[in-house]
XYZ file of C-alpha atoms in Angstrom:
387
model
C -8.637 -13.532 27.962
C -5.833 -15.152 29.191
C -6.210 -16.812 25.080
C -7.086 -13.514 23.819
C -3.788 -12.628 25.404
C -1.609 -14.944 23.477
C -2.857 -14.670 20.443
C -2.763 -10.465 21.204
C 1.810 -11.249 22.018
C 1.907 -13.761 19.214
C 1.163 -11.184 16.105
C 1.725 -8.226 17.859
C 3.374 -6.366 15.513
C 0.147 -6.913 13.341
C -2.413 -6.941 15.463
C -0.752 -3.544 17.679
C -0.662 -1.882 14.569
C -4.224 -2.497 13.645
C -5.790 -1.350 17.173
C -3.525 2.023 17.110
C -5.180 2.837 13.490
C -8.890 2.111 15.038
C -7.437 3.935 18.553
C -6.205 7.462 15.719
C -9.691 6.232 13.727
C -11.364 6.957 17.119
C -9.653 9.748 18.214
C -10.153 11.660 15.409
C -13.980 11.162 14.955
C -14.302 12.461 18.810
C -12.058 15.567 17.818
C -13.927 16.187 14.452
C -17.353 16.437 16.162
C -18.297 12.841 13.033
C -16.556 14.523 10.226
C -13.794 11.678 10.167
C -15.734 8.918 9.337
C -18.991 11.014 6.236
C -19.232 9.254 4.384
C -17.531 12.206 1.892
C -15.023 12.322 4.372
C -13.684 8.573 3.805
C -14.364 8.342 0.454
C -11.333 11.452 0.334
C -9.646 9.783 2.949
C -9.318 6.611 0.432
C -8.237 9.081 -3.060
C -6.222 11.049 -1.442
C -3.771 8.047 -0.053
C -4.170 5.626 -2.774
C -1.358 6.933 -4.925
C 1.063 6.538 -1.453
C -0.676 2.829 -0.318
C 0.553 1.462 -4.116
C 3.706 3.129 -3.352
C 3.918 1.388 0.377
C 3.093 -1.872 -1.799
C 5.971 -2.050 -3.738
C 8.166 -0.849 -0.677
C 7.984 -3.065 1.601
C 9.296 -5.571 -0.053
C 12.503 -3.524 -1.033
C 12.205 -2.842 2.784
C 11.985 -6.292 2.940
C 15.117 -7.215 0.724
C 17.368 -4.715 2.871
C 17.456 -2.043 1.587
C 15.396 1.081 0.533
C 13.677 3.070 -2.610
C 14.295 6.772 -2.726
C 14.171 8.353 -5.577
C 9.546 6.998 -6.130
C 8.388 10.544 -5.535
C 10.527 11.449 -8.446
C 10.075 8.492 -10.830
C 5.769 9.064 -10.309
C 6.326 13.490 -11.405
C 8.658 11.993 -14.315
C 5.849 8.415 -15.772
C 3.449 11.102 -14.648
C 4.783 13.679 -17.212
C 5.690 11.525 -20.165
C 1.736 11.279 -19.298
C 1.130 14.217 -19.890
C 2.963 15.117 -22.991
C 1.801 11.379 -23.770
C -1.964 12.440 -23.976
C -2.197 15.624 -24.190
C 0.601 17.405 -26.394
C 1.241 13.939 -28.249
C -2.546 12.958 -28.175
C -2.534 9.256 -27.740
C -5.703 7.532 -26.269
C -4.935 7.049 -22.684
C -4.289 3.406 -22.472
C -1.692 3.482 -25.462
C 0.096 6.460 -23.081
C -0.726 4.219 -19.667
C 0.878 0.910 -21.624
C 3.362 2.842 -21.861
C 4.390 4.931 -19.033
C 3.843 1.508 -17.256
C 6.453 0.070 -18.712
C 9.441 3.201 -18.918
C 8.426 2.682 -15.266
C 9.261 -0.868 -15.189
C 12.929 0.012 -18.027
C 13.762 2.921 -14.583
C 13.463 0.128 -12.002
C 15.142 -2.034 -14.913
C 18.495 0.301 -14.307
C 18.549 0.917 -11.120
C 18.406 -3.052 -10.256
C 20.909 -3.289 -12.262
C 23.404 -0.633 -9.991
C 22.277 -2.611 -7.041
C 22.061 -6.231 -7.955
C 25.314 -6.555 -10.523
C 27.329 -3.547 -9.521
C 26.732 -3.377 -5.845
C 26.643 -0.221 -5.798
C 24.300 0.431 -1.989
C 21.025 1.116 -2.539
C 20.319 4.007 -0.577
C 22.706 5.664 -2.770
C 21.509 4.215 -5.878
C 17.902 5.881 -6.251
C 19.212 8.268 -3.615
C 20.844 9.158 -7.597
C 18.129 7.975 -9.513
C 15.545 10.900 -7.134
C 18.171 14.186 -7.983
C 18.319 12.087 -11.534
C 14.585 11.800 -12.056
C 13.801 15.391 -10.625
C 15.749 17.501 -12.582
C 14.233 14.831 -15.953
C 10.313 15.957 -14.733
C 12.128 19.619 -14.403
C 13.386 19.617 -18.183
C 10.720 17.599 -19.731
C 8.692 20.005 -18.437
C 9.887 22.956 -19.016
C 8.585 24.395 -15.075
C 5.335 24.551 -16.947
C 2.437 22.472 -16.059
C 0.212 19.938 -18.515
C -2.931 20.129 -19.191
C -6.658 19.150 -18.550
C -5.448 14.763 -19.835
C -8.693 12.854 -21.352
C -12.142 12.616 -19.317
C -11.498 8.973 -19.609
C -7.767 9.146 -18.039
C -9.392 11.248 -15.164
C -12.115 8.399 -14.345
C -9.309 6.263 -12.611
C -8.935 8.859 -9.935
C -12.381 10.665 -9.280
C -14.640 7.802 -11.021
C -17.005 5.476 -9.729
C -18.259 1.683 -10.765
C -21.730 2.529 -11.968
C -24.537 0.376 -10.485
C -25.613 -1.493 -12.256
C -28.512 -3.146 -10.639
C -30.418 0.399 -10.457
C -30.397 1.544 -6.562
C -32.047 4.849 -5.458
C -30.452 7.307 -3.038
C -28.147 3.659 -1.857
C -25.812 1.864 -4.211
C -26.475 -0.999 -4.331
C -23.889 -2.935 -6.269
C -21.637 -1.165 -3.165
C -23.792 -3.146 -1.058
C -23.879 -6.110 -2.741
C -20.414 -6.883 -3.314
C -19.347 -6.362 0.173
C -21.763 -9.233 1.076
C -19.857 -11.097 -1.535
C -16.261 -9.945 0.140
C -18.001 -11.250 3.668
C -18.535 -14.251 2.418
C -15.573 -14.856 0.053
C -12.776 -13.932 3.632
C -14.625 -16.174 6.061
C -14.402 -19.138 3.349
C -10.324 -18.291 2.858
C -10.852 -17.803 7.040
C -12.350 -21.370 7.217
C -10.520 -22.279 4.881
C -7.397 -21.464 6.101
C -7.549 -22.829 9.545
C -8.417 -26.564 8.110
C -5.342 -26.717 6.695
C -3.548 -25.693 9.730
C -5.597 -28.022 11.489
C -4.218 -30.333 9.133
C -1.062 -30.291 9.365
C -1.298 -30.185 13.451
C -0.277 -26.521 13.376
C -1.141 -24.114 16.766
C -4.525 -22.334 15.980
C -6.923 -20.000 17.507
C -9.467 -21.601 20.181
C -13.362 -21.623 18.058
C -15.131 -18.634 19.688
C -12.349 -16.429 18.863
C -11.689 -17.692 15.450
C -15.541 -17.149 14.959
C -14.429 -13.523 16.942
C -12.954 -12.124 13.903
C -14.478 -13.943 11.050
C -17.818 -11.951 13.067
C -15.410 -8.536 13.345
C -14.308 -8.786 10.486
C -17.710 -9.207 7.932
C -19.320 -5.921 10.910
C -16.056 -3.635 9.866
C -16.718 -4.538 5.680
C -20.206 -4.181 5.570
C -20.234 -1.299 7.640
C -17.555 0.346 5.558
C -19.555 -0.986 2.198
C -22.696 0.293 3.387
C -20.665 3.688 4.246
C -18.932 4.165 0.475
C -22.873 2.697 -0.822
C -24.517 5.724 0.481
C -22.080 8.264 -0.698
C -21.336 7.341 -5.429
C -20.559 3.630 -4.499
C -16.788 2.224 -5.123
C -13.693 4.536 -5.833
C -12.478 2.580 -9.317
C -9.147 3.529 -7.698
C -9.961 1.724 -4.877
C -11.453 -1.702 -7.250
C -7.469 -1.941 -8.219
C -6.191 -1.603 -4.540
C -7.810 -4.462 -3.809
C -6.182 -5.929 -6.471
C -2.821 -5.399 -6.032
C -3.209 -6.170 -2.373
C -4.882 -9.967 -3.419
C -2.270 -9.707 -5.967
C 1.428 -8.529 -3.993
C -0.744 -11.016 -0.472
C -0.689 -14.140 -2.529
C 2.489 -13.902 -4.383
C 4.485 -12.943 -0.703
C 2.577 -15.754 0.977
C 2.253 -19.023 -1.506
C 4.895 -17.860 -4.315
C 7.895 -19.578 -4.800
C 9.328 -16.039 -5.334
C 6.810 -14.249 -2.041
C 9.137 -16.743 0.069
C 12.911 -15.667 -2.076
C 12.667 -12.264 -0.999
C 12.153 -12.619 2.542
C 14.549 -15.364 1.879
C 16.856 -12.419 0.596
C 16.110 -10.622 3.369
C 16.893 -12.415 6.246
C 20.157 -13.647 5.607
C 21.108 -13.189 2.208
C 23.735 -15.281 2.327
C 22.044 -18.546 3.829
C 19.555 -17.516 1.033
C 22.944 -17.325 -2.268
C 23.453 -20.659 -0.327
C 20.484 -22.680 0.037
C 19.986 -21.886 -4.273
C 19.166 -18.458 -4.008
C 19.669 -16.529 -7.085
C 20.132 -13.466 -4.851
C 21.030 -11.325 -7.856
C 18.031 -11.922 -10.129
C 15.827 -11.619 -7.709
C 16.467 -7.296 -6.207
C 16.945 -6.680 -9.624
C 13.057 -7.963 -10.637
C 12.050 -6.457 -7.159
C 13.897 -3.084 -8.147
C 11.390 -3.329 -12.052
C 8.178 -4.037 -9.694
C 8.980 -0.850 -7.572
C 9.511 0.649 -10.966
C 6.042 -0.597 -12.046
C 4.163 1.311 -9.032
C 6.242 4.119 -9.103
C 4.807 4.648 -12.017
C 0.563 3.391 -11.736
C 0.956 5.412 -8.547
C 2.601 8.704 -10.760
C -0.401 7.956 -13.659
C -2.695 8.241 -10.680
C -1.724 11.260 -8.627
C -1.759 12.963 -12.403
C -5.648 12.191 -12.821
C -6.727 13.723 -9.448
C -5.358 16.316 -10.234
C -6.041 16.799 -14.506
C -2.470 17.602 -14.485
C 1.269 16.958 -14.226
C 3.451 18.999 -12.846
C 6.666 19.482 -12.305
C 5.986 19.688 -8.300
C 3.922 15.976 -8.280
C 5.146 13.209 -5.911
C 7.668 15.146 -3.639
C 7.799 13.516 -0.382
C 5.981 10.882 -1.431
C 9.116 7.873 -1.121
C 9.181 9.242 1.888
C 5.258 8.635 3.413
C 5.636 5.366 1.549
C 8.750 4.046 4.111
C 7.131 5.172 6.737
C 3.066 3.516 5.455
C 5.638 0.426 5.682
C 8.200 0.833 9.695
C 4.835 1.595 10.850
C 3.189 -1.493 9.274
C 5.485 -3.242 11.506
C 7.819 -4.088 8.617
C 11.883 -4.005 9.396
C 14.637 -1.578 9.087
C 16.658 -4.721 8.966
C 15.243 -6.865 5.930
C 13.609 -10.589 6.262
C 9.696 -8.399 8.085
C 6.988 -7.212 6.551
C 4.048 -7.934 4.905
C 2.059 -6.353 2.084
C -1.387 -6.111 4.736
C 1.274 -3.978 7.693
C 1.938 -2.259 4.492
C -1.845 -1.021 3.789
C -2.649 -0.493 8.082
C 0.531 1.785 8.304
C -0.353 4.043 4.500
C -3.999 4.215 6.968
C -2.548 5.437 10.002
C -1.047 8.336 7.828
C -3.305 8.853 6.315
C -5.994 9.243 8.952
C -3.351 10.748 10.862
C -2.725 13.702 7.717
C -6.716 14.095 7.449
C -8.531 14.282 10.961
C -4.731 16.726 11.751
C -6.453 18.887 8.275
C -10.092 18.726 9.830
C -8.852 20.186 13.437
C -7.425 22.383 11.773
C -3.381 21.518 12.429
C -0.903 23.191 10.295
C 1.617 21.793 8.681
C 4.820 22.167 10.906
C 3.230 20.435 13.373
C 2.108 17.721 11.583
C 4.818 17.117 9.857
C 6.850 16.842 13.760
C 3.645 13.959 14.988
C 4.245 12.355 11.327
C 7.743 12.220 11.962
C 7.830 10.879 16.773
C 5.026 8.590 15.024
C 7.381 6.877 12.805
C 10.653 7.278 15.841
C 8.579 5.227 18.009
C 7.066 2.838 15.117
C 10.612 1.543 14.369
C 11.537 1.911 18.776
C 8.270 -0.111 18.748
C 9.580 -3.096 16.452
C 13.626 -3.406 18.200
C 11.766 -3.917 21.244
C 9.708 -6.369 20.447
C 12.722 -7.701 18.195
C 14.985 -7.310 21.478
C 12.059 -10.053 23.427
C 12.174 -12.452 21.311
C 15.830 -13.152 20.739
């Protein structure tokens, strides 16, 4: 027990939010009489929160650098509107329209990154201006009207599922197989990381704790894929999310670019003196955020099967809340992609659970605000104890 307690204290940001997610899930599973974890509702949870989770991945990089982006919801709406014009009005092929939309999103990020990085205008002001600008442009482009419907092939980004090439009946066999393969990959990766830490004489948890952690990961992962397999299998959007999480986690943890982002957020002057091109790093973080905001807008438009002037409302607040709940620090330098995803899932489960039990929107907003305040207070308390 002492070893477990020590492990928890050293990883309190990460494990604290995982425990909170488990607690909230169990609570709403009881309050909703088991509806929350039914296969249909779990699939809906993934589809409903996918665009927020994508925004959270980009937002956590922005927050780590010590900045903020208030424009992502408006950018998502604007890109959705442009995509509708390209696909519905101009009859462009969905693949071409998606590529162009992502490029436009990156250009928007470059525009905002230029003002933040090279003109030294605070990101709060630049992105607040962007929020107003791109919301106005969305209304102008759409003329105050919705554009629909999108081509079926584009809709499948949000509403489609991986086909069962293994020919299962009531169970989606491909999903079960992928769950097993992913479990083996997780075990191998964890074992490899443990060996590396031992090789360089870093501290590692006791072998029985390591085994317990692996067993829990494998059980949860296979239970999750089994539940999905009893419905339609793995949604296409979950595949996109998986690759984004893996790629961005690798960049942040294993690549020089990721370490520069952490260095910039930790101490900009020290990073600059160490040779980090701080302006360039800031610029590309905003370019990345613009591209991910565009992807989020495309996914939301595909889910609605229309582009509307009100799309993306409050997306930026949900993404920022997900990052802070997931352990990102308001002062920069601290945060993880996994943490942002956990934070986004906490928000998603809360939204879904409160809706299922019939709680009004007014109460939902108040409770989410309180949770965000407590998460940031928890972060500040932990930092004060470690100083």
